[in-house]
Coordinates of C-alpha atoms (C1' of nucleotides) in Angstrom, one line a residue:
Chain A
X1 CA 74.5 142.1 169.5
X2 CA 76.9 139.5 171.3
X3 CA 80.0 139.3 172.0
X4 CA 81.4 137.1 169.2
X5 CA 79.8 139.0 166.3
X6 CA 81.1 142.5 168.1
X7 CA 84.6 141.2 168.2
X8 CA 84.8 140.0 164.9
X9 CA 83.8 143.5 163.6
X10 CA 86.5 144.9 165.9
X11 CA 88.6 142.7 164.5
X12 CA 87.8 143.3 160.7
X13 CA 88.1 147.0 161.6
X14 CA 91.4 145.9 162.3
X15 CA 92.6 144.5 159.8
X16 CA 91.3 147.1 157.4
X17 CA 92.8 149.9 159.6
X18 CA 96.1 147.4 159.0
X19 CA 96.1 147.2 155.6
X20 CA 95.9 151.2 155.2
X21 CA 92.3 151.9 155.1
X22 CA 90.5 153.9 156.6
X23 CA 87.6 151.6 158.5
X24 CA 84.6 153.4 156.6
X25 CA 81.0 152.3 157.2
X26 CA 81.2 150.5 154.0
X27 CA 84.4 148.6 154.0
X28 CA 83.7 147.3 157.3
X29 CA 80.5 145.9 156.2
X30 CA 81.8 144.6 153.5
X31 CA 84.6 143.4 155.3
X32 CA 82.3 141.3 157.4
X33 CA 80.4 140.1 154.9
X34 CA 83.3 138.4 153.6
X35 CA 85.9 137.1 156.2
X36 CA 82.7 136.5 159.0
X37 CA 81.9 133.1 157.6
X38 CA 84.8 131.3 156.6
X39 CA 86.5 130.7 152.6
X40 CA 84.1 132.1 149.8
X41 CA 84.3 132.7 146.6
X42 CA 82.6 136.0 145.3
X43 CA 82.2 137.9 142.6
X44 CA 81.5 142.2 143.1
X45 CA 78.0 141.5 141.9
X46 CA 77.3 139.2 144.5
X47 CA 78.7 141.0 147.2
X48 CA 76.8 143.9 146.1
X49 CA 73.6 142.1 146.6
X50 CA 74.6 140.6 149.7
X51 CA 75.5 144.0 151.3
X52 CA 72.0 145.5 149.6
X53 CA 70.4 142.6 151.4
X54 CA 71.9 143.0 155.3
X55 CA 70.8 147.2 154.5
X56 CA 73.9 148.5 153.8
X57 CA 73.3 150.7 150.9
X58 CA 76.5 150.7 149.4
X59 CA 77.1 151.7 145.2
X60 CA 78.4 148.4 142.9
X61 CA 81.8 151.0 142.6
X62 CA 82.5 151.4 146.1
X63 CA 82.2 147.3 146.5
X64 CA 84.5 147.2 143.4
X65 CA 86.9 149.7 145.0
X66 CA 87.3 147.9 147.9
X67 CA 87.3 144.4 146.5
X68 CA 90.2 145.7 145.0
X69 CA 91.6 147.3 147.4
X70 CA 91.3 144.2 149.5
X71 CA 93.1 142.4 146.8
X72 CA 96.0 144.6 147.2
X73 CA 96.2 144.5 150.9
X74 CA 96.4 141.0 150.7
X75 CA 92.8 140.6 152.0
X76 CA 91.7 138.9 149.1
X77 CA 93.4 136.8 146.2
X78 CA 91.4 136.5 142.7
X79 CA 90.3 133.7 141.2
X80 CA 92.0 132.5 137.8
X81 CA 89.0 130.6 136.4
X82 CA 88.0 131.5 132.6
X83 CA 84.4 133.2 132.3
X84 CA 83.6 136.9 131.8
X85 CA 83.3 137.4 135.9
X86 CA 85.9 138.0 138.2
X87 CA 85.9 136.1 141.6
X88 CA 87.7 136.9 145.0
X89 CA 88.5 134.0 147.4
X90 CA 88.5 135.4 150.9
X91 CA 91.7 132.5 151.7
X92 CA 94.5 133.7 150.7
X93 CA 96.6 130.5 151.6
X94 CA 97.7 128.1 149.1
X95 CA 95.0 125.7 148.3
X96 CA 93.2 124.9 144.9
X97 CA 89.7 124.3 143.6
X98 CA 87.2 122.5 141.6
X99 CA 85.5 124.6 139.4
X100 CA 82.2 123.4 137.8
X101 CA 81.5 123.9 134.4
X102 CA 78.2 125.3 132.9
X103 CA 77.2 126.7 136.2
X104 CA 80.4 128.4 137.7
X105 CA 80.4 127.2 141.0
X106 CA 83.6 126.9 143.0
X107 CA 84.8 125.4 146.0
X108 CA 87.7 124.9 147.8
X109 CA 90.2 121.1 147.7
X110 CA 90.9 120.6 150.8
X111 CA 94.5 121.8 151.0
X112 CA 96.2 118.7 153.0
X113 CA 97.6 116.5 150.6
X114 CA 97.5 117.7 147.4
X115 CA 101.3 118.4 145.7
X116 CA 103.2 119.2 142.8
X117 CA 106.0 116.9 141.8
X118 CA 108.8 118.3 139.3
X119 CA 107.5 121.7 138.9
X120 CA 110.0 123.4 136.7
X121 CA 112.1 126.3 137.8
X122 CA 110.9 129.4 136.6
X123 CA 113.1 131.4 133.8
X124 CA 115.9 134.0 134.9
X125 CA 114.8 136.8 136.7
X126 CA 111.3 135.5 137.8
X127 CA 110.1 134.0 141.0
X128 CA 107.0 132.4 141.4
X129 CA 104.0 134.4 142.9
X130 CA 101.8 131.4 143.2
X131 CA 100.5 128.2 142.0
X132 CA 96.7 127.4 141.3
X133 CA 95.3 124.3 140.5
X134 CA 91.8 124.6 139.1
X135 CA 89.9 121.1 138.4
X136 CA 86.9 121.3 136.1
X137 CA 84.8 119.1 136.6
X138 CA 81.6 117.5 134.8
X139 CA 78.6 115.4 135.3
X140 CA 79.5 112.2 134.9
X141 CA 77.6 110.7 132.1
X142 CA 75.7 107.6 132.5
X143 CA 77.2 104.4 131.4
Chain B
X1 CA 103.7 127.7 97.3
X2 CA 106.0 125.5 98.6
X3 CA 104.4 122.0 98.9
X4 CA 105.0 121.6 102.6
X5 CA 102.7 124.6 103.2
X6 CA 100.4 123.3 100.8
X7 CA 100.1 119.7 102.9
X8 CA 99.4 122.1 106.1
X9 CA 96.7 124.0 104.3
X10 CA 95.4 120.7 103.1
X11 CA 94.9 119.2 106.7
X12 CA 93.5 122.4 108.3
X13 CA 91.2 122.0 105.9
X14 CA 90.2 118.6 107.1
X15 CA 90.5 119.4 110.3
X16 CA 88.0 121.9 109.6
X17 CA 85.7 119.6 107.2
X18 CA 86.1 117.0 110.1
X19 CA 84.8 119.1 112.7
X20 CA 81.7 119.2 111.1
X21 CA 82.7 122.7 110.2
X22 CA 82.4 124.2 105.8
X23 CA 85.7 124.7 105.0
X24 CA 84.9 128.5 104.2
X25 CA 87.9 130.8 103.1
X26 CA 88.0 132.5 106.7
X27 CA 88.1 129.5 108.5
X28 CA 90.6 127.8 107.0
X29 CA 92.6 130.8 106.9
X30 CA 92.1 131.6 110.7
X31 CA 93.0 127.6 111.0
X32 CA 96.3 128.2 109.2
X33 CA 97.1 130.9 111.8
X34 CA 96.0 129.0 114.9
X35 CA 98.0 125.4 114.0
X36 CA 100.6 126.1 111.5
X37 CA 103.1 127.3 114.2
X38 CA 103.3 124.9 116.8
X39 CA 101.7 126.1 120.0
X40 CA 100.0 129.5 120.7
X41 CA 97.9 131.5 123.3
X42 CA 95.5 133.9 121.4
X43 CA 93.0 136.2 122.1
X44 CA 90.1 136.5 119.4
X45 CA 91.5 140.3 119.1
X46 CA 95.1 139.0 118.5
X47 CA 94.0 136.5 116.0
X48 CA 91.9 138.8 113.9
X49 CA 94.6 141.9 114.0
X50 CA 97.0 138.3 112.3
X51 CA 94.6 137.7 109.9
X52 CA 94.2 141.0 109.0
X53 CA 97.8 141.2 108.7
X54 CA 98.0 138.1 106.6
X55 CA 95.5 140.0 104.0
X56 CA 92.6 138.1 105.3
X57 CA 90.0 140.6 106.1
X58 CA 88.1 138.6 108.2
X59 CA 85.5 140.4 110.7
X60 CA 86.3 140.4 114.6
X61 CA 82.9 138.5 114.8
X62 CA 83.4 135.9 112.8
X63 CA 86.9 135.3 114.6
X64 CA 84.8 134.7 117.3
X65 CA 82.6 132.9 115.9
X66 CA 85.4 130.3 114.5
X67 CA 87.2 130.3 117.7
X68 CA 84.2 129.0 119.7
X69 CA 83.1 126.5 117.1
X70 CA 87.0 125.3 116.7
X71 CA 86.5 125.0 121.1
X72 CA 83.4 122.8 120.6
X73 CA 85.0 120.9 118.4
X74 CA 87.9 120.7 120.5
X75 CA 90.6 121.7 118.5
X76 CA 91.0 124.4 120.9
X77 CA 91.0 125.1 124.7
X78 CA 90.3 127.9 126.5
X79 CA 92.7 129.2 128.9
X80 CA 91.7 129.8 132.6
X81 CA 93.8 132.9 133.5
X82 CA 91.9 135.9 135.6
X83 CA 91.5 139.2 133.3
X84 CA 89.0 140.3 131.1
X85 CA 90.1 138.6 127.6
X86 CA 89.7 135.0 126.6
X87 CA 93.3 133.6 125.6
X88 CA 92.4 130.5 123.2
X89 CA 95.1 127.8 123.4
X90 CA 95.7 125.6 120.3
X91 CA 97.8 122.5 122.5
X92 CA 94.7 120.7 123.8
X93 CA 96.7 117.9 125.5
X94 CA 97.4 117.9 129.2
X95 CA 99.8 120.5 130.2
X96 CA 100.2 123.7 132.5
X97 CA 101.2 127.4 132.0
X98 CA 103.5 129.6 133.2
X99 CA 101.8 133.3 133.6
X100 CA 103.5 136.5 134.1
X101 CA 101.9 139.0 136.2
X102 CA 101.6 142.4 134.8
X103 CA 101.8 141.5 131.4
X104 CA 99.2 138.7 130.6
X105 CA 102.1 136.6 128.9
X106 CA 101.7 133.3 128.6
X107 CA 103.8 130.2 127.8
X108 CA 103.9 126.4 128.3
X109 CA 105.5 124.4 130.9
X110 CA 107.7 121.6 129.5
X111 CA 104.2 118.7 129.6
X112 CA 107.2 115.9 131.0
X113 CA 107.7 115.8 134.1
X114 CA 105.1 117.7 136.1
X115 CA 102.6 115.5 138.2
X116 CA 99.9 116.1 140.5
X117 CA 99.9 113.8 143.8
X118 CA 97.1 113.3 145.9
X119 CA 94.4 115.1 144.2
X120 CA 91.3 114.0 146.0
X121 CA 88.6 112.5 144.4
X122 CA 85.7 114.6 142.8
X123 CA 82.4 114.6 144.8
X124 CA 79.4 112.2 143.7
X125 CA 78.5 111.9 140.2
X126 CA 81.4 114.0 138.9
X127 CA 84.1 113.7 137.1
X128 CA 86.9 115.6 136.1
X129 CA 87.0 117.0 133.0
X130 CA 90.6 118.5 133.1
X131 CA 93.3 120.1 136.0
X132 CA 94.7 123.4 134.9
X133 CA 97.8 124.3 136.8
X134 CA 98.5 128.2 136.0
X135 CA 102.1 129.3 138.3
X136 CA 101.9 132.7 138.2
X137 CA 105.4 134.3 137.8
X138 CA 106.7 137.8 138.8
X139 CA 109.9 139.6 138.4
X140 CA 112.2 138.5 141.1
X141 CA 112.8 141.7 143.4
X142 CA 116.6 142.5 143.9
X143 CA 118.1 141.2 147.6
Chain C
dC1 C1' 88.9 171.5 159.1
dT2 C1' 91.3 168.6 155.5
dG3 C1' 91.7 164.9 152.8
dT4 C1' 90.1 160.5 151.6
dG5 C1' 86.0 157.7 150.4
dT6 C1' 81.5 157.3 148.3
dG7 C1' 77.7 157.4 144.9
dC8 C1' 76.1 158.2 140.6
dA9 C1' 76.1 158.1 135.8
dA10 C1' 78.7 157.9 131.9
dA11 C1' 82.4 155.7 129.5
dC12 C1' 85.1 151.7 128.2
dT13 C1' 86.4 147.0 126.9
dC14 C1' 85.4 142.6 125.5
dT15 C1' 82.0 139.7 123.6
dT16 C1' 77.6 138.4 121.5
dT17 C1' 73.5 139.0 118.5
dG18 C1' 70.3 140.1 114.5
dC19 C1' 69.8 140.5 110.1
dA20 C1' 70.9 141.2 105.2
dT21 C1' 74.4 139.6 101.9
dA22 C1' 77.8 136.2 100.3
dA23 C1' 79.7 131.8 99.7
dG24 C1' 80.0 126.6 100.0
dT25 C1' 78.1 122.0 98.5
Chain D
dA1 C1' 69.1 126.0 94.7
dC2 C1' 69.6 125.4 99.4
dT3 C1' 71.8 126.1 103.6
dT4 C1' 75.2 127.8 106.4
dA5 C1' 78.7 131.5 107.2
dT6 C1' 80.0 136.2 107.1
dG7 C1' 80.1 141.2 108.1
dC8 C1' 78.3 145.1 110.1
dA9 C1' 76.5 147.7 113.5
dA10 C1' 74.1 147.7 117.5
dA11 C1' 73.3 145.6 122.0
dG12 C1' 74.9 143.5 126.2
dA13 C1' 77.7 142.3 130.3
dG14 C1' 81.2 143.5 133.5
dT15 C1' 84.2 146.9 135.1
dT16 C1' 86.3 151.5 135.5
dT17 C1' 86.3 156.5 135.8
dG18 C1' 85.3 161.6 136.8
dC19 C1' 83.4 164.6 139.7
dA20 C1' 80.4 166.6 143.4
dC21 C1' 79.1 165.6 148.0
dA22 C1' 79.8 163.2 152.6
dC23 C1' 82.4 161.4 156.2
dA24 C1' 86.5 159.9 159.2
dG25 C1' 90.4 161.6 161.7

DNA sequence: CTGTGTGCAAACTCTTTGCATAAGT
DNA sequence: ACTTATGCAAAGAGTTTGCACACAG
């Protein structure tokens, strides 16, 4: 194994440790799996396969667990996009996404630019948690 | 019957017939729940426990049923907020959502003022079919 | 060792479907 | 009459839970 791959697992063991956890077998390999390549956007069934297909025999509930116990760690943010699955987005950072319709694909806008103007305040007593922006977006049907 | 309800039952039912939908007595009725109160956020179980509250013993299926046909027809939208139910919204215009975290409320932002800048454009032989912006609120912690 | 995590299967929730009956045009 | 809609119950998808066994500290 080299170097880089051994450091990043030392370094998802890390921040699992961090958040609480204990650095099982499982939730480190899962852990990999999602923070070793940069933003996705998952749902428990994929990850499941994904971690069945790198042989690491881990149960759908144990990937649901720790999805969710990801989630609370502030790992992991989920996804507000209507559709019976849930979906975790490995960036937890402000940024917003276009969202395909009919085949439930996301991906990420890039988060540069992009800004709310007039935004009202939230009522008494509330603060706001976050803002998403999903765009849906179509084919674009022929002239 | 007062005659201003009357008028309102009348255009449901047109908005119905119009939609390429039978004005049937559950459809209309269901109709008359949905659009005679301004705006609303429904799911399909909170809309049939109204109906059946309204003495319309309509079956959860066929609120279903008229909810998705109502969507294709576009006299509703469907709500993109994470969580298992399906919250049907009868505004279809343009305009954003306040959620509250914890208790799956939901409730308009004010449509005025609120503007997007700098959303990029949509890849290749897309388009954009709407922008969703859902500000999740959550009870401000004490200082 | 001790306590937390895991795996399995069963339970649960929300939603959809199939088919006989009822209602609209 | 003819066709589409409804209601019921059963099936289906996704997710959660309970409990015995396994593993990390």
């Amino acid at each position: 194994m080299d170097s880089k791959v051994r450091d990043e697992m030392v370094a998802v063991d890390k921040r699992v440790r961090d958040a609480g956890l204990r650095p099982t077998r499982q939730r480190v390999a899962l852990g990999n799996l999602l923070f070793a390549k940069g933003d996705r956007h998952l749902s428990a069934e994929e990850l499941h396969e994904e971690a069945l297909a790198a042989g690491v025999p881990v149960s759908l509930a144990t990937v649901y667990n720790a999805l969710h116990q990801f989630t609370e760690a502030g790992l992991l943010r989920i996804l507000a996009v209507e559709g019976s699955k849930t979906y975790f987005d490995t960036n937890t950072s402000d940024h917003h996404h276009f969202f395909i319709e009919g085949e439930n694909r996301i991906f990420d806008i890039a988060a540069g630019p992009v800004e709310i103007v007039n935004l009202p305040e939230p009522p008494e007593g509330m603060e706001i948690a976050n803002v998403d922006i999903v765009v849906r977006l179509r084919p674009k049907r022929a002239k």
